[in-house]
PDB file of C-alpha atoms in Angstrom:
ATOM      1  CA  MET S 300       0.000   0.000   0.000  1.00 53.00           C
ATOM      2  CA  ASN S 301       1.406   3.347  -0.984  1.00 57.00           C
ATOM      3  CA  PHE S 302      -0.501   6.276   0.480  1.00 56.00           C
ATOM      4  CA  SER S 303      -0.185   9.511   2.353  1.00 59.00           C
ATOM      5  CA  ARG S 304      -1.726  10.099   5.779  1.00 63.00           C
ATOM      6  CA  ARG S 305      -3.397  13.142   4.180  1.00 68.00           C
ATOM      7  CA  ASN S 306      -5.497  10.765   2.041  1.00 82.00           C
ATOM      8  CA  ILE S 307      -7.142   9.075   5.029  1.00 89.00           C
ATOM      9  CA  PRO S 308     -10.836   9.985   4.951  1.00 91.00           C
ATOM     10  CA  PRO S 309     -12.602  11.510   7.972  1.00 91.00           C
ATOM     11  CA  GLY S 310     -13.643   8.936  10.567  1.00 91.00           C
ATOM     12  CA  TRP S 311     -10.959   6.454   9.524  1.00 92.00           C
ATOM     13  CA  TYR S 312      -7.717   5.794  11.390  1.00 90.00           C
ATOM     14  CA  LEU S 313      -4.503   4.254  10.164  1.00 90.00           C
ATOM     15  CA  HIS S 314      -2.778   1.644  12.333  1.00 88.00           C
ATOM     16  CA  ILE S 315       0.419  -0.282  11.751  1.00 86.00           C
ATOM     17  CA  HIS S 316       0.501  -3.941  12.764  1.00 85.00           C
ATOM     18  CA  PRO S 317       3.593  -4.925  14.788  1.00 80.00           C
ATOM     19  CA  GLN S 318       4.797  -6.829  11.710  1.00 83.00           C
ATOM     20  CA  GLY S 319       4.582  -3.632   9.631  1.00 84.00           C
ATOM     21  CA  SER S 320       1.385  -3.981   7.610  1.00 87.00           C
ATOM     22  CA  PRO S 321      -1.104  -1.099   7.661  1.00 90.00           C
ATOM     23  CA  TYR S 322      -4.795  -1.425   8.408  1.00 91.00           C
ATOM     24  CA  PHE S 323      -7.667   0.955   9.038  1.00 93.00           C
ATOM     25  CA  SER S 324     -10.417   1.274  11.608  1.00 92.00           C
ATOM     26  CA  ASN S 325     -13.590   3.316  11.805  1.00 92.00           C
ATOM     27  CA  ASP S 326     -14.916   3.708  15.361  1.00 88.00           C
ATOM     28  CA  THR S 327     -18.334   4.960  14.270  1.00 90.00           C
ATOM     29  CA  TRP S 328     -18.937   1.944  12.054  1.00 90.00           C
ATOM     30  CA  ARG S 329     -17.086  -0.418  14.415  1.00 90.00           C
ATOM     31  CA  VAL S 330     -15.164  -1.901  11.491  1.00 93.00           C
ATOM     32  CA  VAL S 331     -11.539  -2.771  10.720  1.00 93.00           C
ATOM     33  CA  THR S 332     -10.034  -3.613   7.345  1.00 94.00           C
ATOM     34  CA  SER S 333      -6.743  -4.016   5.561  1.00 92.00           C
ATOM     35  CA  ASN S 334      -8.331  -2.692   2.365  1.00 93.00           C
ATOM     36  CA  ASP S 335      -6.744   0.528   1.086  1.00 92.00           C
ATOM     37  CA  ILE S 336      -9.558   2.930   1.947  1.00 92.00           C
ATOM     38  CA  THR S 337      -7.370   5.864   0.824  1.00 92.00           C
ATOM     39  CA  ASN S 338      -8.162   4.717  -2.727  1.00 91.00           C
ATOM     40  CA  VAL S 339     -11.495   6.398  -3.527  1.00 91.00           C
ATOM     41  CA  GLN S 340     -12.754   3.564  -5.747  1.00 93.00           C
ATOM     42  CA  ILE S 341     -11.952   0.917  -3.118  1.00 92.00           C
ATOM     43  CA  ARG S 342     -13.382   3.050  -0.281  1.00 92.00           C
ATOM     44  CA  GLU S 343     -16.664   3.677  -2.127  1.00 93.00           C
ATOM     45  CA  ALA S 344     -17.042  -0.038  -2.913  1.00 93.00           C
ATOM     46  CA  PHE S 345     -16.156  -0.907   0.700  1.00 93.00           C
ATOM     47  CA  GLU S 346     -18.722   1.554   2.081  1.00 93.00           C
ATOM     48  CA  ASP S 347     -21.391   0.262  -0.302  1.00 92.00           C
ATOM     49  CA  LEU S 348     -20.746  -3.385   0.624  1.00 91.00           C
ATOM     50  CA  PHE S 349     -20.565  -2.547   4.344  1.00 92.00           C
ATOM     51  CA  THR S 350     -23.936  -0.778   4.104  1.00 92.00           C
ATOM     52  CA  LYS S 351     -25.395  -3.888   2.454  1.00 89.00           C
ATOM     53  CA  PHE S 352     -23.832  -6.036   5.186  1.00 88.00           C
ATOM     54  CA  LEU S 353     -25.503  -3.864   7.861  1.00 90.00           C
ATOM     55  CA  GLU S 354     -28.867  -4.037   6.072  1.00 90.00           C
ATOM     56  CA  LYS S 355     -28.615  -7.815   6.037  1.00 86.00           C
ATOM     57  CA  PHE S 356     -27.118  -8.487   9.492  1.00 86.00           C
ATOM     58  CA  GLY S 357     -27.533  -5.269  11.499  1.00 86.00           C
ATOM     59  CA  ARG S 358     -30.361  -6.716  13.592  1.00 84.00           C
ATOM     60  CA  HIS S 359     -27.946  -9.397  14.841  1.00 83.00           C
ATOM     61  CA  LEU S 360     -25.320  -6.804  15.777  1.00 86.00           C
ATOM     62  CA  GLU S 361     -27.828  -4.956  17.975  1.00 84.00           C
ATOM     63  CA  LEU S 362     -27.709  -7.974  20.327  1.00 83.00           C
ATOM     64  CA  LEU S 363     -24.001  -7.476  21.037  1.00 86.00           C
ATOM     65  CA  ALA S 364     -22.687  -4.994  23.590  1.00 84.00           C
ATOM     66  CA  ASP S 365     -19.076  -4.742  22.412  1.00 86.00           C
ATOM     67  CA  TYR S 366     -18.442  -5.907  18.865  1.00 89.00           C
ATOM     68  CA  GLU S 367     -16.342  -5.050  15.870  1.00 90.00           C
ATOM     69  CA  VAL S 368     -16.615  -6.182  12.254  1.00 91.00           C
ATOM     70  CA  SER S 369     -13.508  -7.291  10.400  1.00 89.00           C
ATOM     71  CA  MET S 370     -14.317  -6.916   6.706  1.00 91.00           C
ATOM     72  CA  GLN S 371     -12.283  -7.404   3.540  1.00 90.00           C
ATOM     73  CA  ILE S 372     -13.499  -6.700   0.036  1.00 90.00           C
ATOM     74  CA  ASP S 373     -12.029  -8.150  -3.129  1.00 88.00           C
ATOM     75  CA  GLU S 374     -10.045  -5.156  -4.432  1.00 89.00           C
ATOM     76  CA  ASP S 375      -9.956  -6.619  -7.962  1.00 89.00           C
ATOM     77  CA  THR S 376     -13.691  -7.114  -8.494  1.00 89.00           C
ATOM     78  CA  LEU S 377     -14.975  -4.695  -5.785  1.00 88.00           C
ATOM     79  CA  ASP S 378     -18.098  -6.812  -5.402  1.00 82.00           C
ATOM     80  CA  ASN S 379     -17.333  -9.597  -2.908  1.00 81.00           C
ATOM     81  CA  TYR S 380     -16.520  -9.422   0.774  1.00 84.00           C
ATOM     82  CA  GLN S 381     -15.543 -11.603   3.709  1.00 84.00           C
ATOM     83  CA  TYR S 382     -16.271 -10.676   7.301  1.00 87.00           C
ATOM     84  CA  HIS S 383     -15.964 -11.758  10.904  1.00 86.00           C
ATOM     85  CA  VAL S 384     -17.837 -10.194  13.791  1.00 90.00           C
ATOM     86  CA  MET S 385     -15.639 -10.100  16.873  1.00 89.00           C
ATOM     87  CA  ASP S 386     -17.640 -10.069  20.104  1.00 89.00           C
ATOM     88  CA  HIS S 387     -15.152  -8.559  22.555  1.00 85.00           C
ATOM     89  CA  GLN S 388     -17.351  -9.267  25.568  1.00 85.00           C
ATOM     90  CA  THR S 389     -17.464 -13.057  25.098  1.00 86.00           C
ATOM     91  CA  ARG S 390     -14.291 -13.244  22.975  1.00 84.00           C
ATOM     92  CA  ARG S 391     -16.049 -15.134  20.205  1.00 87.00           C
ATOM     93  CA  VAL S 392     -16.203 -14.772  16.440  1.00 89.00           C
ATOM     94  CA  ILE S 393     -19.714 -14.706  15.042  1.00 86.00           C
ATOM     95  CA  THR S 394     -20.738 -15.292  11.437  1.00 82.00           C
ATOM     96  CA  PHE S 395     -24.151 -15.478   9.821  1.00 75.00           C
ATOM     97  CA  PRO S 396     -24.089 -18.214   7.186  1.00 71.00           C
ATOM     98  CA  ARG S 397     -27.430 -18.365   5.421  1.00 66.00           C
ATOM     99  CA  GLY S 398     -28.576 -15.563   7.744  1.00 65.00           C
ATOM    100  CA  GLU S 399     -28.325 -17.705  10.877  1.00 72.00           C
ATOM    101  CA  TRP S 400     -26.276 -16.900  13.992  1.00 77.00           C
ATOM    102  CA  ASN S 401     -23.116 -19.050  14.143  1.00 79.00           C
ATOM    103  CA  GLU S 402     -20.847 -18.556  17.174  1.00 82.00           C
ATOM    104  CA  HIS S 403     -17.296 -19.899  17.065  1.00 82.00           C
ATOM    105  CA  ASP S 404     -15.008 -20.734  19.973  1.00 78.00           C
ATOM    106  CA  GLU S 405     -12.339 -18.433  21.382  1.00 82.00           C
ATOM    107  CA  VAL S 406      -9.455 -19.504  19.129  1.00 81.00           C
ATOM    108  CA  PRO S 407     -10.775 -17.750  15.964  1.00 83.00           C
ATOM    109  CA  TYR S 408     -11.410 -14.625  18.077  1.00 84.00           C
ATOM    110  CA  TRP S 409      -7.751 -14.367  19.035  1.00 82.00           C
ATOM    111  CA  SER S 410      -6.706 -15.048  15.436  1.00 84.00           C
ATOM    112  CA  CYS S 411      -8.896 -12.159  14.237  1.00 83.00           C
ATOM    113  CA  PHE S 412      -7.732  -9.992  17.123  1.00 82.00           C
ATOM    114  CA  SER S 413      -4.088 -10.625  16.214  1.00 83.00           C
ATOM    115  CA  GLU S 414      -4.732  -9.364  12.661  1.00 84.00           C
ATOM    116  CA  TYR S 415      -5.866  -5.961  13.991  1.00 84.00           C
ATOM    117  CA  PRO S 416      -4.224  -5.483  17.392  1.00 80.00           C
ATOM    118  CA  MET S 417      -3.170  -1.858  17.556  1.00 75.00           C
ATOM    119  CA  HIS S 418      -6.351   0.211  17.767  1.00 74.00           C
ATOM    120  CA  HIS S 419      -7.755  -0.695  21.167  1.00 66.00           C
ATOM    121  CA  HIS S 420      -6.645  -1.848  24.576  1.00 62.00           C
ATOM    122  CA  LEU S 421      -7.095  -5.320  25.934  1.00 59.00           C
ATOM    123  CA  PRO S 422      -9.926  -5.624  28.433  1.00 64.00           C
ATOM    124  CA  PRO S 423      -8.430  -6.548  31.845  1.00 68.00           C
ATOM    125  CA  ALA S 424     -10.132  -9.961  31.967  1.00 74.00           C
ATOM    126  CA  ALA S 425      -8.895 -10.814  28.462  1.00 72.00           C
ATOM    127  CA  GLU S 426      -5.303 -10.118  29.443  1.00 72.00           C
ATOM    128  CA  LEU S 427      -5.560 -12.354  32.519  1.00 78.00           C
ATOM    129  CA  ASP S 428      -7.175 -15.117  30.443  1.00 79.00           C
ATOM    130  CA  MET S 429      -4.470 -14.803  27.814  1.00 75.00           C
ATOM    131  CA  VAL S 430      -1.666 -14.932  30.404  1.00 78.00           C
ATOM    132  CA  THR S 431      -3.237 -18.018  32.000  1.00 81.00           C
ATOM    133  CA  SER S 432      -3.543 -19.709  28.602  1.00 77.00           C
ATOM    134  CA  LEU S 433       0.029 -18.816  27.672  1.00 79.00           C
ATOM    135  CA  VAL S 434       1.427 -20.128  30.975  1.00 80.00           C
ATOM    136  CA  TYR S 435      -0.437 -23.392  30.369  1.00 79.00           C
ATOM    137  CA  PHE S 436       0.726 -23.409  26.739  1.00 77.00           C
ATOM    138  CA  SER S 437       4.364 -22.805  27.771  1.00 76.00           C
ATOM    139  CA  SER S 438       4.375 -25.503  30.415  1.00 79.00           C
ATOM    140  CA  GLU S 439       2.821 -28.049  28.030  1.00 77.00           C
ATOM    141  CA  TYR S 440       5.488 -27.429  25.392  1.00 75.00           C
ATOM    142  CA  ILE S 441       8.383 -27.214  27.885  1.00 76.00           C
ATOM    143  CA  LEU S 442       7.329 -30.528  29.422  1.00 80.00           C
ATOM    144  CA  GLY S 443       6.924 -32.033  25.954  1.00 79.00           C
ATOM    145  CA  ASN S 444       3.404 -33.294  26.526  1.00 74.00           C
ATOM    146  CA  ARG S 445       2.477 -35.003  23.246  1.00 71.00           C
ATOM    147  CA  LYS S 446      -1.188 -35.311  24.269  1.00 75.00           C
ATOM    148  CA  THR S 447      -1.586 -31.631  25.045  1.00 71.00           C
ATOM    149  CA  THR S 448      -5.005 -30.025  25.064  1.00 73.00           C
ATOM    150  CA  THR S 449      -3.514 -26.625  24.237  1.00 72.00           C
ATOM    151  CA  PRO S 450      -5.879 -25.158  21.619  1.00 70.00           C
ATOM    152  CA  PHE S 451      -3.137 -23.721  19.433  1.00 71.00           C
ATOM    153  CA  SER S 452       0.138 -24.762  17.843  1.00 75.00           C
ATOM    154  CA  LEU S 453       3.598 -23.730  18.989  1.00 75.00           C
ATOM    155  CA  GLU S 454       3.780 -21.178  16.162  1.00 81.00           C
ATOM    156  CA  VAL S 455       0.420 -19.599  17.070  1.00 80.00           C
ATOM    157  CA  GLY S 456       1.284 -19.606  20.790  1.00 78.00           C
ATOM    158  CA  LEU S 457       4.538 -17.764  20.103  1.00 81.00           C
ATOM    159  CA  LYS S 458       2.631 -15.209  17.990  1.00 81.00           C
ATOM    160  CA  PHE S 459       0.238 -14.620  20.900  1.00 80.00           C
ATOM    161  CA  ILE S 460       3.165 -14.114  23.282  1.00 79.00           C
ATOM    162  CA  SER S 461       4.661 -11.602  20.838  1.00 82.00           C
ATOM    163  CA  LEU S 462       1.326  -9.820  20.505  1.00 78.00           C
ATOM    164  CA  LEU S 463       0.894  -9.533  24.263  1.00 77.00           C
ATOM    165  CA  LYS S 464       4.452  -8.210  24.616  1.00 78.00           C
ATOM    166  CA  THR S 465       3.675  -5.579  21.983  1.00 77.00           C
ATOM    167  CA  PHE S 466       0.542  -4.470  23.836  1.00 71.00           C
ATOM    168  CA  ARG S 467       2.399  -4.182  27.099  1.00 73.00           C
ATOM    169  CA  GLN S 468       5.258  -2.243  25.528  1.00 74.00           C
ATOM    170  CA  ARG S 469       2.799   0.072  23.823  1.00 66.00           C
ATOM    171  CA  GLU S 470       1.029   0.729  27.105  1.00 63.00           C
ATOM    172  CA  GLY S 471       4.337   1.320  28.909  1.00 59.00           C
ATOM    173  CA  GLN S 472       4.071  -1.876  30.881  1.00 40.00           C
ATOM    174  CA  THR S 473       6.755  -4.448  31.455  1.00 38.00           C
ATOM    175  CA  ALA S 474       6.298  -8.137  31.122  1.00 37.00           C
ATOM    176  CA  ARG S 475       5.412  -9.557  34.531  1.00 38.00           C
ATOM    177  CA  SER S 476       5.438 -13.239  33.797  1.00 36.00           C
ATOM    178  CA  ALA S 477       8.219 -15.691  33.022  1.00 33.00           C
ATOM    179  CA  ALA S 478       5.940 -17.055  30.278  1.00 39.00           C
ATOM    180  CA  TYR S 479       7.001 -14.138  28.080  1.00 38.00           C
ATOM    181  CA  ASP S 480      10.744 -14.721  28.312  1.00 36.00           C
TER     182      ASP S 480
END
């Protein structure tokens, strides 16, 4: 993506993922995307498709207290989109295949969250849950338990540790657990 911060439309914010990729958020719409919304053609198509998404699924979103929509449009055709609704209160990803509510477990939530980590703070309970999971994850892999019930792979677990470190550094905190070292 090659753009100037001056091209960012009102209501949109630019964020840089810890790995260097840019993404955008809109607090009013409660949406995040890696689409280049500084490109007028892409932004107009995105806004049109997001409006259609809200017309179709908005009644479901009204049931959620703290949600955010992750949406990507096909920048080549400008007519298809993929989405995930992240329910921050329950830490679940929700989709609506065939118009029906479909709630996923916590693992897809953290995967979505790790794609767009820099525009909000972790809720206190989420951080404690994540630390607990990472301590369990670390001990399972250190002990070499081959029948582990850890819900994510070594690679994903290390990404989560890196993500949590980034949050803490950004908030001026220091790592307080040996699980991060």
